[in-house]
């Protein structure tokens, strides 16, 4: 189709490639060439930097009102594993509650973030909620009596490894963030005071930590302990629900 | 989901501990805060960049509803991939613009040509982004590229606006400009080569002033 099908020539479409306007067929052809041509890879990098700067010159335009809320809601739905049945406005709700509890947005968001970072409770949607959690040795670290929301530390053999958030509003659910110290597949169980065990599911913890959210089934009401168990059956962390 | 290194949060935290208001945080610090899930910083991040992101999407799609959806997707992608942002390769604004452009182009291949719009975009070029938050470095980068664009022959500049801002393929540029496909491809290629050279030259000139 074009002259770069000859092995001794370089594609003349690198500029279009950089601008992102090549059709898939041509793109594939260029990519095939790039795989074996460092010179063209280098040139594409430079052209892409130019192309990106051109794109950034588009005239700014204000999006319709409420745009930021819709972006936040969209991210919320992603945090919750794309499970559309889960509440979509988690972020907002957690925020509102913490405002109620402390009255100061600034102190809520930042006061305890260092502790949170250390715990690697990477709950994006609960960022503000994390911030409201008091540090301390108690396993239940925060709660909001008006909203049925609470947070607990996940404690492993050598100390805290993450946090669990419970929300008993409406359809109860919980979410948890755990540090990268527990890489692998973890099974989450709820245990009742009488010792009844309900397996809620499994999730992956990568070298960047792990995050998981789930509804709490009716059969698990009354359970007060969360247990995380690895594939060998060893318990790696527990948390106590308030 | 993508989780970001804890170091990014801790760094952010340190910045805020020093009592620096959100409005004066750097684009990079705001991005780190946004990607790590701080709500206050997320709101500040979106507000700082929303008109630029939406502007890029609107330029490519030409339709407010589609543009809003793409702009939302772009912010979602920025959140997901915030940790992959590399300041050495360009400003946060440029990175976001590239994300948005790519999403918008993937969304539609049927963009109607509007010659009046192209003229308007070309005329608007020298201004560039000038929001109060825009950092000096980025303003300088913006001046460089607009200056380089204005030095191009008009037919090449038009081809670059059509392809680079409106996201048109070479064949769409050819149709919009009533020129053969080969001519459109040549204009795009030649213009991009010139832009690259003049930006390189600017960088050399800058360093020789040091
Ligand atoms: Zn090559």
Short mmCIF file of C-alpha atoms and ligand atoms in Angstrom, two decimals:
data_model
loop_
_atom_site.label_atom_id
_atom_site.label_comp_id
_atom_site.label_asym_id
_atom_site.label_seq_id
_atom_site.Cartn_x
_atom_site.Cartn_y
_atom_site.Cartn_z
CA UNK A 1 0.00 0.00 0.00
CA UNK A 2 2.70 2.47 0.95
CA UNK A 3 6.38 2.54 0.24
CA UNK A 4 7.43 1.51 3.72
CA UNK A 5 6.46 -2.05 3.01
CA UNK A 6 9.97 -2.22 1.62
CA UNK A 7 12.24 -3.35 4.38
CA UNK A 8 14.84 -0.65 3.75
CA UNK A 9 12.52 2.34 4.18
CA UNK A 10 10.90 4.01 7.16
CA UNK A 11 7.18 4.82 7.37
CA UNK A 12 6.18 8.31 6.31
CA UNK A 13 3.20 8.24 8.63
CA UNK A 14 4.97 8.72 11.97
CA UNK A 15 3.56 12.26 12.22
CA UNK A 16 0.02 10.98 11.75
CA UNK A 17 0.78 8.21 14.22
CA UNK A 18 1.94 10.79 16.77
CA UNK A 19 -1.20 12.85 16.21
CA UNK A 20 -3.28 9.73 16.84
CA UNK A 21 -5.11 9.95 13.53
CA UNK A 22 -3.93 6.81 11.72
CA UNK A 23 -6.54 4.18 11.07
CA UNK A 24 -5.99 0.84 12.85
CA UNK A 25 -4.62 -0.87 9.75
CA UNK A 26 -1.94 1.74 9.14
CA UNK A 27 -1.21 1.90 12.84
CA UNK A 28 -0.53 -1.83 12.91
CA UNK A 29 1.80 -1.49 9.96
CA UNK A 30 3.76 1.30 11.70
CA UNK A 31 3.91 -0.64 14.95
CA UNK A 32 5.35 -3.62 13.10
CA UNK A 33 8.09 -1.42 11.72
CA UNK A 34 8.75 0.23 15.08
CA UNK A 35 9.36 -3.12 16.67
CA UNK A 36 12.60 -3.41 14.71
CA UNK A 37 13.57 0.23 14.18
CA UNK A 38 14.98 2.22 17.13
CA UNK A 39 15.45 5.31 14.94
CA UNK A 40 11.73 5.49 14.16
CA UNK A 41 10.84 4.82 17.79
CA UNK A 42 12.98 7.78 18.77
CA UNK A 43 11.43 9.96 16.09
CA UNK A 44 7.92 8.95 17.10
CA UNK A 45 8.69 9.94 20.68
CA UNK A 46 9.79 13.39 19.59
CA UNK A 47 6.84 13.84 17.24
CA UNK A 48 4.46 12.68 19.97
CA UNK A 49 5.78 15.37 22.31
CA UNK A 50 5.02 17.94 19.60
CA UNK A 51 1.59 16.42 18.90
CA UNK A 52 0.66 16.48 22.58
CA UNK A 53 1.56 20.13 22.83
CA UNK A 54 -0.59 20.89 19.80
CA UNK A 55 -3.55 19.09 21.36
CA UNK A 56 -3.07 21.20 24.50
CA UNK A 57 -3.56 24.36 22.43
CA UNK A 58 -7.25 23.66 21.86
CA UNK A 59 -9.23 26.64 23.19
CA UNK A 60 -10.35 26.02 26.79
CA UNK A 61 -14.11 25.65 27.25
CA UNK A 62 -16.10 25.42 30.47
CA UNK A 63 -17.97 22.10 30.79
CA UNK A 64 -21.62 22.13 31.87
CA UNK A 65 -22.35 22.80 35.57
CA UNK A 66 -21.86 19.88 37.92
CA UNK A 67 -19.03 18.43 35.86
CA UNK A 68 -16.70 17.79 38.78
CA UNK A 69 -19.42 15.96 40.71
CA UNK A 70 -20.04 13.70 37.75
CA UNK A 71 -16.33 12.95 37.44
CA UNK A 72 -16.13 12.08 41.15
CA UNK A 73 -19.22 9.89 40.88
CA UNK A 74 -17.72 8.15 37.89
CA UNK A 75 -14.53 7.38 39.77
CA UNK A 76 -16.58 6.17 42.72
CA UNK A 77 -18.26 3.60 40.54
CA UNK A 78 -14.82 2.41 39.43
CA UNK A 79 -13.53 2.14 42.97
CA UNK A 80 -16.33 -0.17 43.80
CA UNK A 81 -15.07 -2.66 41.28
CA UNK A 82 -17.52 -1.61 38.63
CA UNK A 83 -20.31 -3.28 40.59
CA UNK A 84 -23.09 -0.97 39.63
CA UNK A 85 -25.36 -2.23 42.39
CA UNK A 86 -23.14 -0.64 45.02
CA UNK A 87 -23.75 2.95 46.09
CA UNK A 88 -22.29 5.31 43.51
CA UNK A 89 -21.76 8.37 45.61
CA UNK A 90 -19.60 6.85 48.27
CA UNK A 91 -17.08 9.62 48.19
CA UNK A 92 -19.64 12.31 48.71
CA UNK A 93 -21.38 10.50 51.51
CA UNK A 94 -18.23 9.78 53.43
CA UNK A 95 -17.26 13.40 53.02
CA UNK A 96 -20.53 14.76 54.27
CA UNK A 97 -20.38 12.59 57.34
CA UNK A 98 -16.91 13.57 58.28
CA UNK A 99 -17.82 17.23 57.92
CA UNK A 100 -20.63 16.63 60.32
CA UNK A 101 -18.34 14.94 62.76
CA UNK A 102 -15.58 17.49 62.86
CA UNK A 103 -16.90 20.69 61.36
CA UNK A 104 -13.59 21.46 59.69
CA UNK A 105 -12.91 20.27 56.21
CA UNK A 106 -9.23 20.94 56.45
CA UNK A 107 -8.55 19.03 59.61
CA UNK A 108 -10.66 16.16 58.39
CA UNK A 109 -8.89 15.68 55.12
CA UNK A 110 -5.34 15.94 56.22
CA UNK A 111 -4.76 15.50 59.89
CA UNK A 112 -4.37 11.78 59.79
CA UNK A 113 -3.31 11.15 56.28
CA UNK A 114 0.19 10.11 57.24
CA UNK A 115 -1.22 7.38 59.44
CA UNK A 116 -3.49 6.37 56.63
CA UNK A 117 -0.66 6.23 54.16
CA UNK A 118 1.23 4.02 56.55
CA UNK A 119 -1.72 1.72 56.80
CA UNK A 120 -2.00 1.71 53.02
CA UNK A 121 -5.74 1.78 53.18
CA UNK A 122 -5.88 2.93 49.61
CA UNK A 123 -9.58 3.55 49.54
CA UNK A 124 -9.96 6.24 47.06
CA UNK A 125 -13.64 6.73 47.63
CA UNK A 126 -13.21 6.81 51.33
CA UNK A 127 -10.33 9.24 51.28
CA UNK A 128 -12.06 11.70 53.52
CA UNK A 129 -13.41 8.94 55.69
CA UNK A 130 -9.90 7.65 56.19
CA UNK A 131 -8.84 11.12 57.14
CA UNK A 132 -11.36 11.25 59.92
CA UNK A 133 -10.11 8.06 61.50
CA UNK A 134 -8.35 8.72 64.75
CA UNK A 135 -5.03 7.03 65.19
CA UNK A 136 -4.58 4.83 68.20
CA UNK A 137 -4.37 1.31 69.41
CA UNK A 138 -8.08 0.58 69.48
CA UNK A 139 -9.06 -1.71 66.65
CA UNK A 140 -12.17 0.32 65.97
CA UNK A 141 -10.72 3.57 64.82
CA UNK A 142 -13.68 5.68 63.88
CA UNK A 143 -17.40 5.70 63.60
CA UNK A 144 -20.25 7.98 62.77
CA UNK A 145 -23.26 7.32 64.89
CA UNK A 146 -25.54 9.40 62.69
CA UNK A 147 -24.81 7.47 59.52
CA UNK A 148 -24.11 3.89 60.58
CA UNK A 149 -20.61 4.18 59.24
CA UNK A 150 -17.48 2.97 60.98
CA UNK A 151 -13.89 2.03 60.30
CA UNK A 152 -11.69 -0.60 61.92
CA UNK A 153 -8.03 -1.46 61.73
CA UNK A 154 -7.06 -4.71 60.08
CA UNK A 155 -4.42 -6.13 62.37
CA UNK A 156 -1.90 -8.79 61.38
CA UNK A 157 0.55 -10.71 63.59
CA UNK A 158 3.03 -7.83 63.47
CA UNK A 159 0.67 -4.87 63.57
CA UNK A 160 -1.88 -2.96 61.46
CA UNK A 161 -1.94 -3.86 57.78
CA UNK A 162 -5.01 -1.99 56.58
CA UNK A 163 -8.49 -0.78 57.33
CA UNK A 164 -12.06 -1.93 56.92
CA UNK A 165 -14.99 0.40 56.44
CA UNK A 166 -18.53 -0.63 57.25
CA UNK A 167 -21.68 1.06 56.18
CA UNK A 168 -24.88 -0.20 57.72
CA UNK A 169 -27.08 2.30 55.91
CA UNK A 170 -29.62 0.62 53.67
CA UNK A 171 -28.00 -2.47 52.23
CA UNK A 172 -24.96 -2.97 54.50
CA UNK A 173 -21.62 -3.25 52.81
CA UNK A 174 -17.98 -3.03 53.63
CA UNK A 175 -14.78 -2.11 51.88
CA UNK A 176 -11.17 -2.64 52.82
CA UNK A 177 -7.70 -1.55 51.90
CA UNK A 178 -4.67 -3.64 52.76
CA UNK A 179 -0.96 -2.98 52.45
CA UNK A 180 1.40 -4.70 50.06
CA UNK A 181 2.90 -6.71 52.92
CA UNK A 182 0.31 -9.42 52.20
CA UNK A 183 0.79 -9.97 48.45
CA UNK A 184 -1.31 -12.79 47.05
CA UNK A 185 -4.90 -14.00 47.10
CA UNK A 186 -6.81 -13.39 50.31
CA UNK A 187 -10.13 -14.83 51.37
CA UNK A 188 -12.40 -12.59 53.38
CA UNK A 189 -14.57 -14.18 56.06
CA UNK A 190 -17.00 -12.84 58.62
CA UNK A 191 -17.21 -14.59 61.96
CA UNK A 192 -20.16 -14.34 64.36
CA UNK A 193 -19.71 -14.23 68.15
CA UNK A 194 -20.90 -17.85 68.19
CA UNK A 195 -18.09 -18.80 65.80
CA UNK A 196 -20.14 -19.13 62.62
CA UNK A 197 -17.98 -18.40 59.56
CA UNK A 198 -19.36 -16.83 56.37
CA UNK A 199 -16.99 -16.63 53.39
CA UNK A 200 -17.59 -13.38 51.51
CA UNK A 201 -15.14 -13.85 48.66
CA UNK A 202 -11.52 -13.51 47.61
CA UNK A 203 -9.44 -10.68 46.24
CA UNK A 204 -5.90 -10.01 45.07
CA UNK A 205 -3.26 -7.99 46.85
CA UNK A 206 -0.50 -6.84 44.51
CA UNK A 207 2.83 -5.19 45.22
CA UNK A 208 0.87 -1.94 45.36
CA UNK A 209 -1.61 -3.14 47.92
CA UNK A 210 -5.17 -4.33 47.60
CA UNK A 211 -8.68 -3.00 47.72
CA UNK A 212 -11.95 -4.85 47.93
CA UNK A 213 -15.60 -4.06 48.58
CA UNK A 214 -18.64 -6.25 49.05
CA UNK A 215 -22.15 -6.30 50.35
CA UNK A 216 -22.66 -7.98 53.69
CA UNK A 217 -25.21 -10.76 53.18
CA UNK A 218 -28.21 -11.08 55.47
CA UNK A 219 -26.79 -14.39 56.69
CA UNK A 220 -23.81 -12.51 58.10
CA UNK A 221 -25.73 -10.00 60.22
CA UNK A 222 -24.51 -10.21 63.75
CA UNK A 223 -21.03 -11.23 62.70
CA UNK A 224 -18.52 -8.99 64.43
CA UNK A 225 -15.14 -10.11 63.17
CA UNK A 226 -13.54 -9.82 59.74
CA UNK A 227 -10.84 -12.35 58.94
CA UNK A 228 -8.46 -12.38 55.99
CA UNK A 229 -6.98 -15.77 55.20
CA UNK A 230 -4.29 -16.59 52.64
CA UNK A 231 -4.38 -19.53 50.20
CA UNK A 232 -2.58 -21.79 52.66
CA UNK A 233 -5.30 -21.17 55.21
CA UNK A 234 -3.16 -18.98 57.42
CA UNK A 235 -4.95 -16.02 58.98
CA UNK A 236 -3.15 -12.81 57.98
CA UNK A 237 -5.34 -10.14 59.56
CA UNK A 238 -8.48 -9.54 61.56
CA UNK A 239 -10.68 -6.57 62.33
CA UNK A 240 -13.49 -6.11 64.78
CA UNK A 241 -16.73 -4.53 63.67
CA UNK A 242 -18.46 -2.11 65.94
CA UNK B 1 -7.58 -0.96 40.04
CA UNK B 2 -4.48 1.14 39.92
CA UNK B 3 -3.06 2.02 43.26
CA UNK B 4 -0.42 4.62 43.62
CA UNK B 5 2.78 4.46 45.57
CA UNK B 6 2.43 5.53 49.12
CA UNK B 7 5.38 7.87 48.71
CA UNK B 8 3.21 10.14 46.57
CA UNK B 9 0.75 10.59 49.41
CA UNK B 10 3.37 11.17 51.98
CA UNK B 11 4.98 13.80 49.82
CA UNK B 12 1.65 15.48 49.40
CA UNK B 13 0.99 15.35 53.04
CA UNK B 14 4.28 17.05 53.73
CA UNK B 15 3.42 19.82 51.33
CA UNK B 16 0.11 20.42 53.00
CA UNK B 17 1.61 20.24 56.45
CA UNK B 18 3.60 23.32 55.59
CA UNK B 19 0.36 25.22 55.25
CA UNK B 20 0.50 25.76 51.50
CA UNK B 21 -3.00 26.46 50.15
CA UNK B 22 -4.39 24.11 47.50
CA UNK B 23 -4.50 26.88 44.92
CA UNK B 24 -0.76 27.30 45.02
CA UNK B 25 0.08 23.59 44.82
CA UNK B 26 1.91 22.64 41.64
CA UNK B 27 0.08 20.75 38.92
CA UNK B 28 2.19 17.71 39.76
CA UNK B 29 1.34 17.83 43.46
CA UNK B 30 -2.35 18.21 42.67
CA UNK B 31 -2.22 15.26 40.28
CA UNK B 32 -0.54 13.12 42.95
CA UNK B 33 -3.23 14.10 45.44
CA UNK B 34 -6.00 13.43 42.94
CA UNK B 35 -4.62 10.03 42.00
CA UNK B 36 -4.14 9.07 45.63
CA UNK B 37 -7.74 9.81 46.50
CA UNK B 38 -7.77 12.99 48.48
CA UNK B 39 -11.14 14.52 47.84
CA UNK B 40 -10.22 18.14 48.39
CA UNK B 41 -7.27 17.85 46.04
CA UNK B 42 -9.39 15.93 43.54
CA UNK B 43 -11.89 18.76 43.38
CA UNK B 44 -9.07 21.28 43.01
CA UNK B 45 -7.44 19.17 40.30
CA UNK B 46 -10.64 18.83 38.29
CA UNK B 47 -11.40 22.54 38.62
CA UNK B 48 -7.92 23.50 37.52
CA UNK B 49 -7.99 21.39 34.37
CA UNK B 50 -11.61 20.93 33.42
CA UNK B 51 -11.84 23.78 30.92
CA UNK B 52 -8.71 22.61 29.14
CA UNK B 53 -9.77 18.95 29.08
CA UNK B 54 -13.29 19.79 27.99
CA UNK B 55 -11.90 22.21 25.38
CA UNK B 56 -9.77 19.47 23.81
CA UNK B 57 -12.72 17.06 23.75
CA UNK B 58 -15.02 19.70 22.29
CA UNK B 59 -12.51 20.57 19.58
CA UNK B 60 -12.31 16.94 18.43
CA UNK B 61 -15.96 16.01 18.85
CA UNK B 62 -17.72 19.29 18.19
CA UNK B 63 -20.62 18.11 20.33
CA UNK B 64 -21.11 19.15 23.98
CA UNK B 65 -22.67 15.89 25.15
CA UNK B 66 -20.00 13.71 23.60
CA UNK B 67 -17.33 16.12 24.80
CA UNK B 68 -18.52 15.91 28.38
CA UNK B 69 -18.45 12.14 28.31
CA UNK B 70 -14.94 12.08 26.87
CA UNK B 71 -13.78 14.72 29.37
CA UNK B 72 -15.11 12.56 32.20
CA UNK B 73 -13.35 9.52 30.78
CA UNK B 74 -10.14 11.53 30.53
CA UNK B 75 -10.27 12.48 34.22
CA UNK B 76 -11.02 8.90 35.12
CA UNK B 77 -8.02 7.75 33.13
CA UNK B 78 -5.84 10.41 34.75
CA UNK B 79 -6.91 9.13 38.15
CA UNK B 80 -6.18 5.53 37.16
CA UNK B 81 -2.84 6.27 35.54
CA UNK B 82 -1.70 9.24 37.60
CA UNK B 83 1.32 7.32 38.80
CA UNK B 84 2.55 6.87 35.22
CA UNK B 85 2.75 10.60 34.60
CA UNK B 86 6.33 11.58 33.82
CA UNK B 87 7.12 15.27 34.24
CA UNK B 88 10.16 14.96 31.96
CA UNK B 89 7.88 14.27 29.01
CA UNK B 90 5.66 17.31 29.39
CA UNK B 91 3.42 19.29 31.69
CA UNK B 92 0.38 17.80 33.42
CA UNK B 93 -1.83 19.91 31.15
CA UNK B 94 -0.17 18.50 28.04
CA UNK B 95 -0.43 14.96 29.36
CA UNK B 96 -4.14 15.44 30.05
CA UNK B 97 -4.67 16.98 26.62
CA UNK B 98 -3.05 13.96 24.95
CA UNK B 99 -5.20 11.54 26.97
CA UNK B 100 -8.30 13.51 26.04
CA UNK B 101 -7.41 13.78 22.36
CA UNK B 102 -6.79 10.04 22.08
CA UNK B 103 -10.07 9.19 23.80
CA UNK B 104 -11.98 11.67 21.65
CA UNK B 105 -10.47 10.34 18.42
CA UNK B 106 -11.31 6.79 19.45
CA UNK B 107 -14.86 7.93 20.12
CA UNK B 108 -15.54 9.25 16.68
CA UNK B 109 -14.15 8.99 13.22
CA UNK B 110 -16.91 11.07 11.73
CA UNK B 111 -16.08 14.66 12.45
CA UNK B 112 -17.66 17.13 10.07
CA UNK B 113 -15.27 19.63 8.55
CA UNK B 114 -15.97 23.22 9.43
CA UNK B 115 -13.62 25.63 7.66
CA UNK B 116 -14.84 28.61 9.71
CA UNK B 117 -13.93 26.78 12.89
CA UNK B 118 -10.44 26.09 11.62
CA UNK B 119 -9.92 29.78 10.89
CA UNK B 120 -11.20 30.66 14.35
CA UNK B 121 -8.88 28.16 15.97
CA UNK B 122 -5.92 29.48 14.03
CA UNK B 123 -6.81 33.04 14.98
CA UNK B 124 -7.12 32.06 18.62
CA UNK B 125 -3.75 30.37 18.71
CA UNK B 126 -1.47 33.13 19.98
CA UNK B 127 -3.46 33.42 23.19
CA UNK B 128 -3.05 29.87 24.40
CA UNK B 129 -4.20 28.81 27.85
CA UNK B 130 -4.04 31.76 30.20
CA UNK B 131 -5.89 30.73 33.31
CA UNK B 132 -4.44 32.28 36.45
CA UNK B 133 -3.27 28.88 37.66
CA UNK B 134 -1.21 28.27 34.56
CA UNK B 135 2.37 28.02 35.64
CA UNK B 136 5.05 30.13 34.04
CA UNK B 137 6.78 27.08 32.59
CA UNK B 138 3.64 25.89 30.90
CA UNK B 139 2.82 29.35 29.60
CA UNK B 140 6.30 29.44 28.08
CA UNK B 141 5.81 26.02 26.53
CA UNK B 142 2.48 27.20 25.13
CA UNK B 143 4.07 30.33 23.64
CA UNK B 144 6.75 28.19 22.01
CA UNK B 145 4.35 25.92 20.21
CA UNK B 146 1.99 28.71 19.11
CA UNK B 147 4.94 30.73 17.85
CA UNK B 148 6.17 27.71 15.91
CA UNK B 149 2.69 27.11 14.50
CA UNK B 150 2.37 30.67 13.33
CA UNK B 151 5.68 30.39 11.49
CA UNK B 152 4.25 27.59 9.31
CA UNK B 153 2.82 28.27 5.86
CA UNK B 154 -0.95 28.68 6.23
CA UNK B 155 -1.84 25.46 4.41
CA UNK B 156 0.41 23.47 6.73
CA UNK B 157 -0.87 25.23 9.84
CA UNK B 158 -4.42 24.44 8.77
CA UNK B 159 -3.52 20.78 8.26
CA UNK B 160 -2.00 20.69 11.75
CA UNK B 161 -5.05 22.30 13.37
CA UNK B 162 -7.35 19.89 11.54
CA UNK B 163 -5.32 16.80 12.44
CA UNK B 164 -3.79 17.86 15.76
CA UNK B 165 -6.66 19.75 17.37
CA UNK B 166 -9.74 18.45 15.61
CA UNK B 167 -8.36 14.92 15.42
CA UNK B 168 -8.95 14.46 11.70
CA UNK B 169 -7.28 11.70 9.73
CA UNK B 170 -5.30 12.61 6.63
CA UNK B 171 -8.22 11.61 4.41
CA UNK B 172 -10.57 13.81 6.42
CA UNK B 173 -8.10 16.67 6.11
CA UNK B 174 -7.97 16.02 2.36
CA UNK B 175 -11.76 16.17 2.12
CA UNK B 176 -11.99 19.27 4.33
CA UNK B 177 -9.37 21.13 2.34
CA UNK B 178 -10.37 19.72 -1.06
CA UNK B 179 -6.86 18.44 -1.70
CA UNK B 180 -5.54 15.00 -2.71
CA UNK B 181 -4.82 12.56 0.12
CA UNK B 182 -1.12 12.55 -0.70
CA UNK B 183 -0.98 16.33 -0.36
CA UNK B 184 -2.73 16.20 3.02
CA UNK B 185 -0.27 13.58 4.26
CA UNK B 186 2.69 15.59 3.01
CA UNK B 187 1.43 18.79 4.68
CA UNK B 188 0.97 17.01 7.99
CA UNK B 189 4.36 15.32 7.81
CA UNK B 190 6.23 18.44 6.71
CA UNK B 191 4.54 20.64 9.31
CA UNK B 192 5.25 18.21 12.13
CA UNK B 193 8.88 17.99 11.08
CA UNK B 194 9.17 21.78 11.09
CA UNK B 195 7.47 22.12 14.46
CA UNK B 196 9.82 19.59 15.93
CA UNK B 197 12.82 21.42 14.54
CA UNK B 198 11.72 24.84 15.74
CA UNK B 199 10.95 23.53 19.23
CA UNK B 200 14.35 21.88 19.31
CA UNK B 201 15.89 25.17 18.24
CA UNK B 202 14.04 27.02 21.00
CA UNK B 203 15.42 24.59 23.53
CA UNK B 204 18.94 25.07 22.24
CA UNK B 205 18.48 28.85 22.37
CA UNK B 206 17.20 28.62 25.94
CA UNK B 207 20.17 26.59 27.09
CA UNK B 208 22.67 28.86 25.41
CA UNK B 209 21.22 31.72 27.47
CA UNK B 210 21.95 29.93 30.73
ZN1 LIG C 1 12.33 3.11 10.81
#
